[in-house]
Amino acid sequence: RMREQPFGAGVGDVWMGTNEGLCLYDLDRSVFAEHAHPTHPHSLSYGVAITDDDHIWNGDEYQISRWNYSDDGDLSPSADLLEFWSPWPVTLGVDQIDVADADAVGEQVWFASTLFGVARVDVGASTGTSGTALYAEPTTALAVRAVDSRTVFVGTDAGLWVLDIATDHIVSLAGTAPFDQPISQLARDISGSADAMWMAVPAGLLR
């Protein structure tokens, strides 16, 4: 998973969630650097999102993390990690949560877990003040994209789900062709006058 930092100290930098941990491409210095987590430096680290407060959010095998990248020339992540926790009721750092994707819109961050489904973090102004909302369905999430603060698309191993946050209404399209197949990635298409969603499926792409 890849995210370009749109604003703040590291504007233009690219964050990558990889199978060896979180990686940063620093645009100013044209260098790559591991942004290793202090407790799980090489865990599968796929979910990456950036919120309006210029914080980088990352989900990996064991926890979600909140980073404040300073862009001060020191690419060591030791001073950048603000906090880490699990949104699901598991033993932190012991039980896996296997986050596969993340997305942010405004002050909300969404995490897709292949084991526990979907979690939403409502970002607090300071560390330790964020709130978490868990969704019972879908149970196996591979990809997540927030259209806005109301509508969220979720790709699962069985197909597409759509969440309406304002009404707590969840619609499953997993039984409706062609959305009844594994969707491993989602991306918004904003090139035209109307919003659309691209979906990666085993045979190719859906729009």
Short mmCIF file of C-alpha atoms in Angstrom, two decimals:
data_model
loop_
_atom_site.label_atom_id
_atom_site.label_comp_id
_atom_site.label_asym_id
_atom_site.label_seq_id
_atom_site.Cartn_x
_atom_site.Cartn_y
_atom_site.Cartn_z
CA ARG A 1 0.00 0.00 0.00
CA MET A 2 1.30 3.48 -0.85
CA ARG A 3 0.32 7.00 0.19
CA GLU A 4 1.80 10.33 -0.89
CA GLN A 5 1.88 12.91 1.87
CA PRO A 6 -0.26 15.79 0.55
CA PHE A 7 0.70 18.50 3.03
CA GLY A 8 2.75 19.32 6.10
CA ALA A 9 6.46 18.94 6.76
CA GLY A 10 6.85 15.93 4.49
CA VAL A 11 4.74 17.05 1.53
CA GLY A 12 5.54 14.90 -1.51
CA ASP A 13 7.05 12.08 0.54
CA VAL A 14 5.69 8.60 -0.13
CA TRP A 15 4.83 6.12 2.62
CA MET A 16 4.80 2.41 1.77
CA GLY A 17 3.35 -0.45 3.79
CA THR A 18 5.32 -3.56 2.88
CA ASN A 19 5.89 -7.13 4.07
CA GLU A 20 9.04 -5.88 5.82
CA GLY A 21 7.43 -2.99 7.67
CA LEU A 22 6.72 0.67 7.00
CA CYS A 23 9.01 2.40 4.51
CA LEU A 24 9.44 6.09 3.68
CA TYR A 25 10.65 7.70 0.47
CA ASP A 26 11.96 11.14 1.41
CA LEU A 27 11.46 13.37 -1.62
CA ASP A 28 13.84 16.15 -0.53
CA ARG A 29 16.74 13.75 0.00
CA SER A 30 15.80 11.18 -2.66
CA VAL A 31 16.35 8.32 -0.23
CA PHE A 32 14.39 5.33 1.04
CA ALA A 33 14.39 4.50 4.74
CA GLU A 34 12.70 1.89 6.88
CA HIS A 35 10.40 3.46 9.44
CA ALA A 36 10.69 0.51 11.75
CA HIS A 37 8.23 0.08 14.60
CA PRO A 38 10.05 -0.30 17.94
CA THR A 39 8.10 -3.40 19.00
CA HIS A 40 7.51 -5.14 15.64
CA PRO A 41 10.11 -3.68 13.26
CA HIS A 42 9.55 -6.14 10.41
CA SER A 43 5.91 -7.16 10.63
CA LEU A 44 3.59 -7.15 7.65
CA SER A 45 2.65 -3.48 7.50
CA TYR A 46 0.08 -2.75 4.80
CA GLY A 47 -2.41 -0.13 5.96
CA VAL A 48 -1.23 3.47 5.49
CA ALA A 49 -3.32 6.66 5.80
CA ILE A 50 -2.67 10.37 6.40
CA THR A 51 -5.09 12.58 8.35
CA ASP A 52 -5.69 16.32 8.19
CA ASP A 53 -3.47 16.90 11.23
CA ASP A 54 -0.50 15.70 9.12
CA HIS A 55 -0.20 12.46 11.11
CA ILE A 56 0.64 9.17 9.43
CA TRP A 57 -1.42 6.15 10.49
CA ASN A 58 -0.22 2.62 9.93
CA GLY A 59 -1.75 -0.78 10.57
CA ASP A 60 0.30 -3.97 10.67
CA GLU A 61 0.04 -7.52 11.99
CA TYR A 62 -0.26 -6.52 15.65
CA GLN A 63 -1.39 -2.92 16.13
CA ILE A 64 -2.22 0.43 14.59
CA SER A 65 0.26 3.26 15.03
CA ARG A 66 0.15 7.04 14.88
CA TRP A 67 3.24 8.91 13.66
CA ASN A 68 4.16 12.58 13.48
CA TYR A 69 6.93 12.86 10.91
CA SER A 70 9.14 15.87 11.57
CA ASP A 71 11.20 15.92 8.32
CA ASP A 72 14.15 17.19 10.34
CA GLY A 73 16.76 15.15 8.47
CA ASP A 74 16.70 12.31 10.99
CA LEU A 75 14.94 9.41 9.28
CA SER A 76 14.96 7.35 12.46
CA PRO A 77 11.37 6.83 13.57
CA SER A 78 12.14 6.83 17.30
CA ALA A 79 10.96 10.40 17.89
CA ASP A 80 8.09 10.22 15.42
CA LEU A 81 5.98 7.46 17.00
CA LEU A 82 3.19 9.05 19.04
CA GLU A 83 1.20 6.00 20.15
CA PHE A 84 0.11 2.52 19.18
CA TRP A 85 -2.75 0.26 20.19
CA SER A 86 -5.24 -2.27 18.85
CA PRO A 87 -8.81 -1.21 18.08
CA TRP A 88 -10.02 -4.76 18.60
CA PRO A 89 -10.12 -6.58 21.97
CA VAL A 90 -6.87 -8.53 21.69
CA THR A 91 -3.62 -8.66 23.65
CA LEU A 92 -1.46 -5.87 22.24
CA GLY A 93 1.70 -7.12 20.57
CA VAL A 94 0.76 -10.77 21.08
CA ASP A 95 -2.41 -11.48 19.12
CA GLN A 96 -2.45 -10.74 15.43
CA ILE A 97 -4.97 -8.39 13.85
CA ASP A 98 -3.57 -8.51 10.28
CA VAL A 99 -4.51 -5.07 8.97
CA ALA A 100 -4.63 -5.23 5.17
CA ASP A 101 -5.51 -1.64 4.28
CA ALA A 102 -6.32 1.81 5.68
CA ASP A 103 -7.83 5.06 4.47
CA ALA A 104 -8.47 8.49 5.97
CA VAL A 105 -11.02 11.21 5.32
CA GLY A 106 -10.81 14.34 7.45
CA GLU A 107 -10.35 13.22 11.05
CA GLN A 108 -11.51 9.64 10.52
CA VAL A 109 -9.26 6.67 9.81
CA TRP A 110 -10.58 3.33 8.58
CA PHE A 111 -8.75 0.02 8.99
CA ALA A 112 -9.52 -3.23 7.17
CA SER A 113 -8.51 -6.43 8.96
CA THR A 114 -8.59 -9.89 7.40
CA LEU A 115 -9.37 -11.31 10.85
CA PHE A 116 -11.72 -8.78 12.47
CA GLY A 117 -13.34 -6.78 9.68
CA VAL A 118 -13.53 -3.00 9.85
CA ALA A 119 -12.64 -0.45 12.52
CA ARG A 120 -13.04 3.33 12.46
CA VAL A 121 -10.84 5.65 14.50
CA ASP A 122 -12.18 9.13 15.25
CA VAL A 123 -8.96 11.06 15.68
CA GLY A 124 -8.47 12.93 18.94
CA ALA A 125 -6.63 16.23 19.16
CA SER A 126 -3.88 14.64 21.27
CA THR A 127 -2.53 11.18 21.85
CA GLY A 128 -4.72 8.86 23.85
CA THR A 129 -7.93 10.72 23.02
CA SER A 130 -8.99 8.95 19.81
CA GLY A 131 -12.22 6.98 19.81
CA THR A 132 -12.83 3.65 18.10
CA ALA A 133 -15.94 2.20 16.48
CA LEU A 134 -16.04 -1.48 15.46
CA TYR A 135 -18.24 -3.01 12.78
CA ALA A 136 -19.45 -6.58 13.11
CA GLU A 137 -19.77 -6.96 9.35
CA PRO A 138 -18.08 -7.65 7.06
CA THR A 139 -15.83 -10.03 8.98
CA THR A 140 -12.99 -10.41 6.44
CA ALA A 141 -11.87 -7.09 4.98
CA LEU A 142 -9.13 -6.77 2.36
CA ALA A 143 -9.48 -3.14 1.26
CA VAL A 144 -11.24 0.01 2.44
CA ARG A 145 -11.92 3.43 0.86
CA ALA A 146 -13.85 6.29 2.40
CA VAL A 147 -15.70 8.37 -0.18
CA ASP A 148 -16.47 10.95 2.49
CA SER A 149 -17.33 10.99 6.19
CA ARG A 150 -20.57 9.14 5.42
CA THR A 151 -19.92 6.46 2.78
CA VAL A 152 -17.26 3.73 2.95
CA PHE A 153 -16.53 0.94 0.47
CA VAL A 154 -15.09 -2.32 1.78
CA GLY A 155 -13.60 -5.07 -0.37
CA THR A 156 -13.73 -8.56 1.12
CA ASP A 157 -12.80 -12.10 0.16
CA ALA A 158 -16.40 -12.61 -0.97
CA GLY A 159 -17.23 -9.29 -2.60
CA LEU A 160 -18.17 -5.65 -2.04
CA TRP A 161 -19.83 -4.00 0.97
CA VAL A 162 -20.97 -0.40 1.35
CA LEU A 163 -21.31 1.30 4.75
CA ASP A 164 -23.54 4.32 5.33
CA ILE A 165 -22.17 5.80 8.53
CA ALA A 166 -24.90 8.39 9.02
CA THR A 167 -27.63 5.75 9.19
CA ASP A 168 -25.55 2.75 10.33
CA HIS A 169 -26.85 0.98 7.21
CA ILE A 170 -24.61 -1.74 5.78
CA VAL A 171 -25.28 -3.12 2.29
CA SER A 172 -23.68 -6.31 1.01
CA LEU A 173 -23.25 -6.65 -2.74
CA ALA A 174 -21.34 -9.90 -2.31
CA GLY A 175 -24.24 -11.86 -3.78
CA THR A 176 -24.64 -9.62 -6.82
CA ALA A 177 -22.51 -10.11 -9.94
CA PRO A 178 -19.96 -8.80 -10.73
CA PHE A 179 -19.35 -7.70 -7.13
CA ASP A 180 -19.51 -11.27 -5.78
CA GLN A 181 -15.78 -12.00 -6.06
CA PRO A 182 -12.71 -11.16 -3.97
CA ILE A 183 -11.86 -7.45 -4.07
CA SER A 184 -8.27 -6.93 -2.99
CA GLN A 185 -7.91 -3.20 -3.65
CA LEU A 186 -10.08 -0.11 -4.05
CA ALA A 187 -9.24 3.29 -5.55
CA ARG A 188 -11.36 6.37 -6.20
CA ASP A 189 -11.50 7.68 -9.75
CA ILE A 190 -11.86 11.46 -9.59
CA SER A 191 -10.83 12.16 -13.20
CA GLY A 192 -14.40 12.74 -14.42
CA SER A 193 -17.34 14.84 -13.32
CA ALA A 194 -18.86 11.97 -11.31
CA ASP A 195 -17.10 9.97 -8.63
CA ALA A 196 -16.41 6.33 -9.39
CA MET A 197 -14.58 3.48 -7.69
CA TRP A 198 -12.01 1.11 -9.20
CA MET A 199 -11.92 -2.42 -7.77
CA ALA A 200 -9.18 -5.01 -8.22
CA VAL A 201 -10.60 -8.51 -8.71
CA PRO A 202 -8.90 -11.79 -9.72
CA ALA A 203 -9.66 -11.34 -13.43
CA GLY A 204 -8.78 -7.64 -13.65
CA LEU A 205 -10.53 -4.38 -12.78
CA LEU A 206 -14.10 -3.23 -12.19
CA ARG A 207 -15.21 0.42 -12.28
#
